[in-house]
PDB file of C-alpha atoms in Angstrom:
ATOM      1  CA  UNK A  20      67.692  25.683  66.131  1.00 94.00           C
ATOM      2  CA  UNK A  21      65.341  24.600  63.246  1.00 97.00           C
ATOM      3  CA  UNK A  22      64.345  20.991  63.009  1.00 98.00           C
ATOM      4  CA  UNK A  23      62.506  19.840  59.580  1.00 98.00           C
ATOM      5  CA  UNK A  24      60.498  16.472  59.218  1.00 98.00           C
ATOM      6  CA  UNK A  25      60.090  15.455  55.817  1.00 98.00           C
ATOM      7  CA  UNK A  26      59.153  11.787  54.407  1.00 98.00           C
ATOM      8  CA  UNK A  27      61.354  11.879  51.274  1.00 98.00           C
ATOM      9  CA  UNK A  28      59.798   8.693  49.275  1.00 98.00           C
ATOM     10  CA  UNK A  29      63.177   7.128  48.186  1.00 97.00           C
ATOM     11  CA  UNK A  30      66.252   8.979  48.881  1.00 98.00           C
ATOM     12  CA  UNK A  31      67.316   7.258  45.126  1.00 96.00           C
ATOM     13  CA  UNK A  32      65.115   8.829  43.079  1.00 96.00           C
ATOM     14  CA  UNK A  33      64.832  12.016  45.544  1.00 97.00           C
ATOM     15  CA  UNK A  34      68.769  13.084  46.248  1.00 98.00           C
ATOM     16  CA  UNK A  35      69.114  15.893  44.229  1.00 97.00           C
ATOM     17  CA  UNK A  36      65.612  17.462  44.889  1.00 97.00           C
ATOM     18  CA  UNK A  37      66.695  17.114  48.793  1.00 98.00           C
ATOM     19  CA  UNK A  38      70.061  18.646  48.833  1.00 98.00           C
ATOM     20  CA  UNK A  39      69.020  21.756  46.592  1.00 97.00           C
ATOM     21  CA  UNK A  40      66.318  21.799  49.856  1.00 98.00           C
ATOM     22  CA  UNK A  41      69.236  21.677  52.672  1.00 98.00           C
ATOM     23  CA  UNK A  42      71.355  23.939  51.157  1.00 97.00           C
ATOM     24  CA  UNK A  43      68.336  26.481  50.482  1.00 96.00           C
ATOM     25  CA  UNK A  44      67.366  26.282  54.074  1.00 96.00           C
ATOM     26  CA  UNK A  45      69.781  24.617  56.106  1.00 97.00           C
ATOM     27  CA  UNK A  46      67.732  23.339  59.103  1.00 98.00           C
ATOM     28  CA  UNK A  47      70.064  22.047  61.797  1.00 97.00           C
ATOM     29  CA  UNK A  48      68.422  18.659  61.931  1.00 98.00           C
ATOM     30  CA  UNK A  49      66.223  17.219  59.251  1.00 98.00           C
ATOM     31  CA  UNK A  50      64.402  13.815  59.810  1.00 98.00           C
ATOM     32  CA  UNK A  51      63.975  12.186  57.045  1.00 98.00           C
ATOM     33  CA  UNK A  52      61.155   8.755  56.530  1.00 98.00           C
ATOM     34  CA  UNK A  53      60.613   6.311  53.764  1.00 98.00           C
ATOM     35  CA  UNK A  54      64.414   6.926  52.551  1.00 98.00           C
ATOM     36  CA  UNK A  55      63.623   3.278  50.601  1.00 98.00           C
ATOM     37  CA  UNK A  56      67.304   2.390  51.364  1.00 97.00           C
ATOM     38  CA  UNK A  57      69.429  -0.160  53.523  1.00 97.00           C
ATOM     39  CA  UNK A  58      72.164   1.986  55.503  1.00 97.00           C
ATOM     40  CA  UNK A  59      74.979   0.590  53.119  1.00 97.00           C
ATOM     41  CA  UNK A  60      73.068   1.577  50.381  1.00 97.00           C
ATOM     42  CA  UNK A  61      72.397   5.401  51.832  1.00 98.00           C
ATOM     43  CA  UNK A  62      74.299   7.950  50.345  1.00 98.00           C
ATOM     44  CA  UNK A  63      75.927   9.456  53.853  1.00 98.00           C
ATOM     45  CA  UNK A  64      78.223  11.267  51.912  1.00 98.00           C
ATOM     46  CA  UNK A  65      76.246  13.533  49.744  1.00 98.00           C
ATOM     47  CA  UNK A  66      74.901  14.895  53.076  1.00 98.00           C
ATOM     48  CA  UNK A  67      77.942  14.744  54.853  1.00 98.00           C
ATOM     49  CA  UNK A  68      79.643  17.225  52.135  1.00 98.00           C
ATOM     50  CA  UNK A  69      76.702  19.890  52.777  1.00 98.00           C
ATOM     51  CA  UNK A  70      78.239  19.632  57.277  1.00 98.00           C
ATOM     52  CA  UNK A  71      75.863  17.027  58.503  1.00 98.00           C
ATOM     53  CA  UNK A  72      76.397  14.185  60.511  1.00 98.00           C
ATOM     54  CA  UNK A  73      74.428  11.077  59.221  1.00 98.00           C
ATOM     55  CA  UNK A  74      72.579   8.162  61.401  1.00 98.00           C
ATOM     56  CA  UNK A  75      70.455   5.566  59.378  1.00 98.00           C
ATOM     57  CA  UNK A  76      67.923   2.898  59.653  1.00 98.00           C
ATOM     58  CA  UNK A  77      67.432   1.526  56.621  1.00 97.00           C
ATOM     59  CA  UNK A  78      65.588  -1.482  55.045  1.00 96.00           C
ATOM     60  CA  UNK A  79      65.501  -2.914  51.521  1.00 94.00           C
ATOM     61  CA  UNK A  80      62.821  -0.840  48.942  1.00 92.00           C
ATOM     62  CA  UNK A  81      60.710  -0.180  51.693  1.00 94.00           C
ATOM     63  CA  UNK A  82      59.763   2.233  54.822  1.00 97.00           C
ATOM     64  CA  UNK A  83      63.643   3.250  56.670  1.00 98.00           C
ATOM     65  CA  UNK A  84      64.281   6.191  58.658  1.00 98.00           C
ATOM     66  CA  UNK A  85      67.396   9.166  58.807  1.00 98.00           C
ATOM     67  CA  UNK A  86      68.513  11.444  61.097  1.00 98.00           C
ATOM     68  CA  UNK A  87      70.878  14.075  59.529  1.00 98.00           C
ATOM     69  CA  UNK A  88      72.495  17.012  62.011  1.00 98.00           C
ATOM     70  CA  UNK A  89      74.917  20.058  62.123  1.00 96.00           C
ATOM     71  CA  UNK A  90      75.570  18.846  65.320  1.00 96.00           C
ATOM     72  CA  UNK A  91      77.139  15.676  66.658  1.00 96.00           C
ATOM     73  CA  UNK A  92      74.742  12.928  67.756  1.00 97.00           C
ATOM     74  CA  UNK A  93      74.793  11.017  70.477  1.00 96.00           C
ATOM     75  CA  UNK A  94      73.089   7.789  72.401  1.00 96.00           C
ATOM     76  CA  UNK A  95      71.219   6.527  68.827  1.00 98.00           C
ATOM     77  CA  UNK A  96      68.344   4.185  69.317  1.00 98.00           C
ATOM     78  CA  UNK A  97      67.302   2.428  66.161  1.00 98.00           C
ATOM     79  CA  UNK A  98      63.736   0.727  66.295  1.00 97.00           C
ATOM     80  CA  UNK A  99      60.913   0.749  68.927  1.00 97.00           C
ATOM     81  CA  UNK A 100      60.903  -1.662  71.862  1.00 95.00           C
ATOM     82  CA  UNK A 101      57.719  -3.769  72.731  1.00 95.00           C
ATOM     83  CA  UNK A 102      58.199  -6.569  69.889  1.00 96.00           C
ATOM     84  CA  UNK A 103      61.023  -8.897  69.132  1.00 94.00           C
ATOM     85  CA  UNK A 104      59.908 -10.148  65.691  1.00 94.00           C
ATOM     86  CA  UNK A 105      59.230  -6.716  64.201  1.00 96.00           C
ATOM     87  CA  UNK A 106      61.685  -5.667  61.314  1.00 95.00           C
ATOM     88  CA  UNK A 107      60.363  -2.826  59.803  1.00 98.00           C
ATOM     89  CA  UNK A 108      62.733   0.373  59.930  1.00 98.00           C
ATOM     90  CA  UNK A 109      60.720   2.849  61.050  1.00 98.00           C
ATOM     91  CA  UNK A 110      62.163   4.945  64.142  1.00 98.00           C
ATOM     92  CA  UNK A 111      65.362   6.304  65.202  1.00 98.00           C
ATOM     93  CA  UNK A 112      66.357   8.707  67.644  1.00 98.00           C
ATOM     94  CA  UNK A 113      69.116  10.360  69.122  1.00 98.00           C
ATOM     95  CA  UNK A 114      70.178  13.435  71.266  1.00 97.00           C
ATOM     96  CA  UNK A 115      71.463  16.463  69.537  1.00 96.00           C
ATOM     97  CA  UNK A 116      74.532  18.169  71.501  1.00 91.00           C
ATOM     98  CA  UNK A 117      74.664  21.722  70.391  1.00 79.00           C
ATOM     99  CA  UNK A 118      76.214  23.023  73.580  1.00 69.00           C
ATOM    100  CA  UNK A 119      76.960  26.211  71.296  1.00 64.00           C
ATOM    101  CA  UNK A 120      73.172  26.612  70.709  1.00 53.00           C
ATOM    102  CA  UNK A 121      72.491  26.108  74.654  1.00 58.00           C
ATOM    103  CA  UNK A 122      72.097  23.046  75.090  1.00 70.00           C
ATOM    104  CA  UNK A 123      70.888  19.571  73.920  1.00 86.00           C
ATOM    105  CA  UNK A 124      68.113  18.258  72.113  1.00 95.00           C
ATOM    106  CA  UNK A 125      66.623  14.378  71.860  1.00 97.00           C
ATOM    107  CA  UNK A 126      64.948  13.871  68.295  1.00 98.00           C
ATOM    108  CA  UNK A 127      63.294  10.688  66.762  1.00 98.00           C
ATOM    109  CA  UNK A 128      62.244  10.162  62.902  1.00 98.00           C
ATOM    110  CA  UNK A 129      59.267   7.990  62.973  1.00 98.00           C
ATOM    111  CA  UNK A 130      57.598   6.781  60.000  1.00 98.00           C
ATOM    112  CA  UNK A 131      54.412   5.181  61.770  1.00 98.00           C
ATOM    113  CA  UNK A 132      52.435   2.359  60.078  1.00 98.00           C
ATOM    114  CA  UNK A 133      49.695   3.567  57.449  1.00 98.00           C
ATOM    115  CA  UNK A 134      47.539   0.593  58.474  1.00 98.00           C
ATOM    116  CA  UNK A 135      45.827  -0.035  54.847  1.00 98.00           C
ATOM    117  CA  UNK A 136      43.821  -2.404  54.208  1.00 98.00           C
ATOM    118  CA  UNK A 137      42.107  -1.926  57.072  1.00 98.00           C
ATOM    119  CA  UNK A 138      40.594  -5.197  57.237  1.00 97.00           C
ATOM    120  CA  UNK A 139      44.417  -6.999  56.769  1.00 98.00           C
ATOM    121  CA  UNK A 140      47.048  -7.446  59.700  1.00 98.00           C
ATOM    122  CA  UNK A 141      47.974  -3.887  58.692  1.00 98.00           C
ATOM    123  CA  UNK A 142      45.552  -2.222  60.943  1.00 98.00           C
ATOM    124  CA  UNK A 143      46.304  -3.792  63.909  1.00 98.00           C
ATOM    125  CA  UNK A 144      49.945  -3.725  63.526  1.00 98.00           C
ATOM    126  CA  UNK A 145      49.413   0.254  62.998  1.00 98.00           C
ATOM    127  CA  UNK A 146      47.656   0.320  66.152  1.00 98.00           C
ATOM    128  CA  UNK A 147      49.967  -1.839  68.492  1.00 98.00           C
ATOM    129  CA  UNK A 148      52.936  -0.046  66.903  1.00 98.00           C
ATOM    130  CA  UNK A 149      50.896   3.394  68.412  1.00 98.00           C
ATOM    131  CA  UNK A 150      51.068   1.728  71.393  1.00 98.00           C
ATOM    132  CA  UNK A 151      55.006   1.331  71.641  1.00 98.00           C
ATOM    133  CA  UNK A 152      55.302   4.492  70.574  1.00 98.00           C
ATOM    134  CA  UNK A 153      53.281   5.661  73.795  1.00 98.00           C
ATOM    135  CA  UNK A 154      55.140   3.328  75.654  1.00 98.00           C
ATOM    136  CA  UNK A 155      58.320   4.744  74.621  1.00 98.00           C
ATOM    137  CA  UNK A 156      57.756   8.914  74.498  1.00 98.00           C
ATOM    138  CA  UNK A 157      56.672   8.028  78.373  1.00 98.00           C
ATOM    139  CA  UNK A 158      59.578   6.861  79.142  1.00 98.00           C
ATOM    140  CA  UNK A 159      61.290   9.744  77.195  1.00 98.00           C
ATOM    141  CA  UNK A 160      59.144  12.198  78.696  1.00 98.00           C
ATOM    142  CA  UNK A 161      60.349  11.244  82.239  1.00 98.00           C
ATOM    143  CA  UNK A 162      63.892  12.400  81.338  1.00 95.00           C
ATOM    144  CA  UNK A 163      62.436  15.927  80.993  1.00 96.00           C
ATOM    145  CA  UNK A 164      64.249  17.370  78.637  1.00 95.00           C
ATOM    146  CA  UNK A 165      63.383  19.329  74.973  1.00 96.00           C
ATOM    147  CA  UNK A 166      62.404  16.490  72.990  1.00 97.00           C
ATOM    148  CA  UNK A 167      60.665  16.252  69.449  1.00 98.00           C
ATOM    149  CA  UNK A 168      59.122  13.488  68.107  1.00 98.00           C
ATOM    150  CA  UNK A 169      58.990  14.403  64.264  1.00 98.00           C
ATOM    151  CA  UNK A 170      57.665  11.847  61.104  1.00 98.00           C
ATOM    152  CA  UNK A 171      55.072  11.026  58.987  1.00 98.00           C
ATOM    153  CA  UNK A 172      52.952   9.330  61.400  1.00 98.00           C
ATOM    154  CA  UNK A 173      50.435   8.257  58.581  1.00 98.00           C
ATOM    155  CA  UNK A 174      47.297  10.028  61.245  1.00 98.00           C
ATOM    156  CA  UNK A 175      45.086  13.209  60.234  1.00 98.00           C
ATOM    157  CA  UNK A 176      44.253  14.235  63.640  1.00 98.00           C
ATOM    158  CA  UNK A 177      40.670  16.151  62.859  1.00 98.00           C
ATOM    159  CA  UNK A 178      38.666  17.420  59.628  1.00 98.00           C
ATOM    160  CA  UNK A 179      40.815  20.421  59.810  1.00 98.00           C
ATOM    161  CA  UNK A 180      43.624  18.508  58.717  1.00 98.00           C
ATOM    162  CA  UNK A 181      41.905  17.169  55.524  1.00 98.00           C
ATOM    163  CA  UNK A 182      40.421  18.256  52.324  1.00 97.00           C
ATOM    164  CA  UNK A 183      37.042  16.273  52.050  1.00 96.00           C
ATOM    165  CA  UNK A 184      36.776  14.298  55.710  1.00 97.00           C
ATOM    166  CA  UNK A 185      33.670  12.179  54.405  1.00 97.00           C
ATOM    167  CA  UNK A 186      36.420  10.303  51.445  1.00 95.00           C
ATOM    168  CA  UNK A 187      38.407   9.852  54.328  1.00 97.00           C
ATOM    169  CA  UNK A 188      35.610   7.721  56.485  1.00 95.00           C
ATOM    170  CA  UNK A 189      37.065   4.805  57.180  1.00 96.00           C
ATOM    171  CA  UNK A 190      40.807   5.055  56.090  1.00 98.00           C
ATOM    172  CA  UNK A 191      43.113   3.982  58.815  1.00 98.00           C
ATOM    173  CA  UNK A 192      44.831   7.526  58.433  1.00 98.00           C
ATOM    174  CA  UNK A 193      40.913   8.469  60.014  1.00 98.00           C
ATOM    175  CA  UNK A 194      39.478   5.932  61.726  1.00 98.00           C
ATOM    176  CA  UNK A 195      38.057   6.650  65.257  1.00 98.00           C
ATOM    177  CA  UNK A 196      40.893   4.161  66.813  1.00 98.00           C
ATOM    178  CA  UNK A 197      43.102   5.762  64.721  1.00 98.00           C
ATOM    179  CA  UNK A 198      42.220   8.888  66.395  1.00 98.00           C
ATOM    180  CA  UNK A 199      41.890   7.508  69.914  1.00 98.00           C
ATOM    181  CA  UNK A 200      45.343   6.268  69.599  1.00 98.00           C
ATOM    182  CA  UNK A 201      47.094   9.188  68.238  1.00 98.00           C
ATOM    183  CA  UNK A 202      45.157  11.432  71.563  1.00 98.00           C
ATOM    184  CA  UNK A 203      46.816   9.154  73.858  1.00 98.00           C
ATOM    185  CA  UNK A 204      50.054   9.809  72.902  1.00 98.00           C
ATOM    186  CA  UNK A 205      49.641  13.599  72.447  1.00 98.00           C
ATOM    187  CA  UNK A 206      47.836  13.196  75.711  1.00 98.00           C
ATOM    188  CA  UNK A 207      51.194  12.473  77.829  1.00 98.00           C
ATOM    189  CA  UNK A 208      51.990  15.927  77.615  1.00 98.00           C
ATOM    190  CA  UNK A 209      52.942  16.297  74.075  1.00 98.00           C
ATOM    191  CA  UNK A 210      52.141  19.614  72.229  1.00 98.00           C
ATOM    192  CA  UNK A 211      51.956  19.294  67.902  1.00 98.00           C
ATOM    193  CA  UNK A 212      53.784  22.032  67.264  1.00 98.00           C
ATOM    194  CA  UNK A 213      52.543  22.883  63.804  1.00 98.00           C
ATOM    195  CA  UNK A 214      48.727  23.650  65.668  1.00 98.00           C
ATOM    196  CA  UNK A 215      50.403  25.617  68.595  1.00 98.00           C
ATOM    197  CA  UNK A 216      51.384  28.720  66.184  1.00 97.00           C
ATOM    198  CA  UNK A 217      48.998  27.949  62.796  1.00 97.00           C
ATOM    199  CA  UNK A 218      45.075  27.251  64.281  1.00 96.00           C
ATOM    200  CA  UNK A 219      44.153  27.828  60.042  1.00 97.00           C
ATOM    201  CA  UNK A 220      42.302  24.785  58.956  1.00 97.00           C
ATOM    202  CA  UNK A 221      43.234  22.689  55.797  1.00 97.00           C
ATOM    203  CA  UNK A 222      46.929  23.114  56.027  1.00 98.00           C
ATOM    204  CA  UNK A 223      48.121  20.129  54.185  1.00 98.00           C
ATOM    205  CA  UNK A 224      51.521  17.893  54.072  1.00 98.00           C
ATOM    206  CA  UNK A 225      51.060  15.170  51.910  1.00 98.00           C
ATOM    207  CA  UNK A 226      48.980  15.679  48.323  1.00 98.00           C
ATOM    208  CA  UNK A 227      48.794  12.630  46.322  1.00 96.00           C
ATOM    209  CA  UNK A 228      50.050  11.730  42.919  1.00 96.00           C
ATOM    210  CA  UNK A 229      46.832  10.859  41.846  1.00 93.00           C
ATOM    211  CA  UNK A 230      43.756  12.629  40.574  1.00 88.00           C
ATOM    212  CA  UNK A 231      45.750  15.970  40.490  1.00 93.00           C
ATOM    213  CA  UNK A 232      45.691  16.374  44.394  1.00 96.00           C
ATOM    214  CA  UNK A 233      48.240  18.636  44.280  1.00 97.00           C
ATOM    215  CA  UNK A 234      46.801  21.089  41.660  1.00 96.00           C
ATOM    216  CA  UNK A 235      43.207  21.141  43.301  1.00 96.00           C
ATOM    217  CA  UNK A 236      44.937  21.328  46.946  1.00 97.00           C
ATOM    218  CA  UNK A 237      43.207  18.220  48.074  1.00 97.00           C
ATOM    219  CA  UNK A 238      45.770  17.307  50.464  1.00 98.00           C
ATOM    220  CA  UNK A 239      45.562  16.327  54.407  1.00 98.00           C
ATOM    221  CA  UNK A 240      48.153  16.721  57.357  1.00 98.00           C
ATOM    222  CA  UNK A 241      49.987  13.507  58.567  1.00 98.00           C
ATOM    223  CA  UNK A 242      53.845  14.970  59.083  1.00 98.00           C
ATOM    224  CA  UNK A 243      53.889  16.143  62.720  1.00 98.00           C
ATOM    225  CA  UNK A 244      56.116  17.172  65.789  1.00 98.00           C
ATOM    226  CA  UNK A 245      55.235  16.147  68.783  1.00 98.00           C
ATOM    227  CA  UNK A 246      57.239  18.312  71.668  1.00 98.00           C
ATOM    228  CA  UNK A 247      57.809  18.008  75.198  1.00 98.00           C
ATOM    229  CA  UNK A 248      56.658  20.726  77.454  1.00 98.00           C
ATOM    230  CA  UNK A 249      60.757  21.781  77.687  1.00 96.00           C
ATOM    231  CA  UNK A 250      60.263  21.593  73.695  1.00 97.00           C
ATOM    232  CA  UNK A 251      57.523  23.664  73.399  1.00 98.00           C
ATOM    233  CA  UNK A 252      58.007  26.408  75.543  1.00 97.00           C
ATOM    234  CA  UNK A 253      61.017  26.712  73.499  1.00 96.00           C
ATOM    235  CA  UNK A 254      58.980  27.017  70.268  1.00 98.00           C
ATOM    236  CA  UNK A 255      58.857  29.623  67.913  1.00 98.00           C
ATOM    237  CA  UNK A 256      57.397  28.784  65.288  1.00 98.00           C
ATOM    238  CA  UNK A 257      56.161  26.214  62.899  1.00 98.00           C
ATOM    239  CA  UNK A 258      56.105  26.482  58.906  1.00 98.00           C
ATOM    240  CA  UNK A 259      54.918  23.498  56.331  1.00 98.00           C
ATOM    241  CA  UNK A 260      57.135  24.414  53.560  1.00 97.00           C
ATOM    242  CA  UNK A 261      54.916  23.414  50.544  1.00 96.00           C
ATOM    243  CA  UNK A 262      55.994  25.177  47.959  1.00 97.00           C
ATOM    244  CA  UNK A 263      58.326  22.186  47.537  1.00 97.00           C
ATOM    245  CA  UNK A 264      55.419  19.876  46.766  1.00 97.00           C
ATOM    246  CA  UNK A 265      55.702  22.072  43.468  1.00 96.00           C
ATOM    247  CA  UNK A 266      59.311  21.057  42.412  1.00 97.00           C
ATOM    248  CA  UNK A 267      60.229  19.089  39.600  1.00 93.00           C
ATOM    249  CA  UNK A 268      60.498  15.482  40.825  1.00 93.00           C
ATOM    250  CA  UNK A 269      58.493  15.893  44.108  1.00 96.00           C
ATOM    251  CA  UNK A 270      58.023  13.859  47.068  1.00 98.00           C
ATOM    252  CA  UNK A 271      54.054  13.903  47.943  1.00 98.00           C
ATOM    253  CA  UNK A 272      55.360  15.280  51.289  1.00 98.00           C
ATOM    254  CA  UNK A 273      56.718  18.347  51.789  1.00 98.00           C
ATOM    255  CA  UNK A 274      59.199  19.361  54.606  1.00 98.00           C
ATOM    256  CA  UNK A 275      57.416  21.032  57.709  1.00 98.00           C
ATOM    257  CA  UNK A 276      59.954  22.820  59.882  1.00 98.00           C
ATOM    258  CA  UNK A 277      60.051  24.115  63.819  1.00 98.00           C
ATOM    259  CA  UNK A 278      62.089  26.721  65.076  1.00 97.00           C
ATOM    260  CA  UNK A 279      63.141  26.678  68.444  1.00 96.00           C
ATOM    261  CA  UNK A 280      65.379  28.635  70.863  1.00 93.00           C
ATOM    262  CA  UNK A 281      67.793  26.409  72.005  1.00 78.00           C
TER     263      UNK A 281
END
């Protein structure tokens, strides 16, 4: 089974580029962030032509989440618990049933806070929203079962992950809490699955529009999975599939995709 996370930045202006992607490579799931789209709005179809089943959490021009499978889903959880007045689409999850493939699967989209300005409510809404998140993949980890927890969760774990780390010194995607926040949750027993086949530092994600990122490879790492220890010892492997970066109306994301054997 091969699960790809991949934030799209506007499933609008990205469609075509993303369905010449699925039916290149076909990943059984693909989790899909910043689709920039309420769920009316998404265009479920278009995927459901190329045999995927479609779940959505979508919000108006900004941030929204999509899970899109080969394989029915089941028990779909839109949003995080942990705060009532919080409307930003940014995680859903639900299990896989590929009974065929041996087995099931639970797998969330997340599109975690970037937390810029840091001196704004931004940064500590990035950090408490961390902090659900740990609350929840505890409570998901309990079930023990293969679980991924796959986004763009906006963090560049170490100076491995980035071009220059000293431009980065202070950025919320860097900053020590940042860090310490992002260790807890990895620290319940989750394994990032891209690091448990590829230790090769500066393999990047994310390159920015600007300042020709893309053609000087100044990029960093933010699109993770995050597996359960059923998860992982089920890995295979792990590939950031960057090449795409390099398309003609690019996200500034690229997919990164895990292979398990389930």
């Amino acid at each position: 089974m091969r699960i790809a996370t991949w934030n799209i930045n506007g499933v609008k202006a990205r469609l075509e580029t993303v369905k010449t992607w699925l039916r290149e490579h076909a990943p059984d799931v693909a989790c899909l962030q910043e689709i920039k789209s309420v769920d009316e709005a998404f265009p479920a179809e278009a995927f459901e032509e190329l045999g995927y089943n479609v779940e959505v959490h979508g919000q108006k021009s900004f941030n929204g989440v999509a899970l899109l499978s080969k394989h029915p889903l089941s028990d779909v959880r839109r949003g995080l618990d942990g705060d009532a007045e919080d409307t930003q689409a940014r995680y859903i999850e639900a299990v896989v049933e590929a009974p065929d493939a041996g087995g099931i699967i639970r797998v969330a989209s997340i599109y975690l806070p970037n937390g810029n300005p840091v001196d704004t409510d931004k940064y500590p809404y990035k950090l408490a929203w961390m902090g659900r998140l740990k609350a929840h993949a505890e409570t998901l980890l309990a079930y023990e079962e293969p679980l991924v927890l796959a986004g763009d969760y906006n963090v560049i774990p170490t100076a491995d992950d980035v071009h220059d780390a000293d431009a980065w010194e202070g950025d919320a995607l860097f900053r020590a809490e940042t860090h310490a926040a992002f260790r807890e949750i990895v620290n319940l027993g989750l394994t990032d699955a891209f690091r448990a086949v590829d230790p090769r530092p500066h393999q990047y994600s994310f390159w920015d529009y600007q300042a020709g990122a893309w053609q000087k490879d100044n990029g960093i790492r933010i699109d993770h999975l995050l597996l359960s220890p059923q998860a992982a010892d089920r890995l295979v492997t792990c590939e950031i599939e960057r090449v795409v970066r390099g398309w003609e109306k690019p996200s500034d994301h690229t997919p990164v995709v895990a292979e398990f054997s389930i």
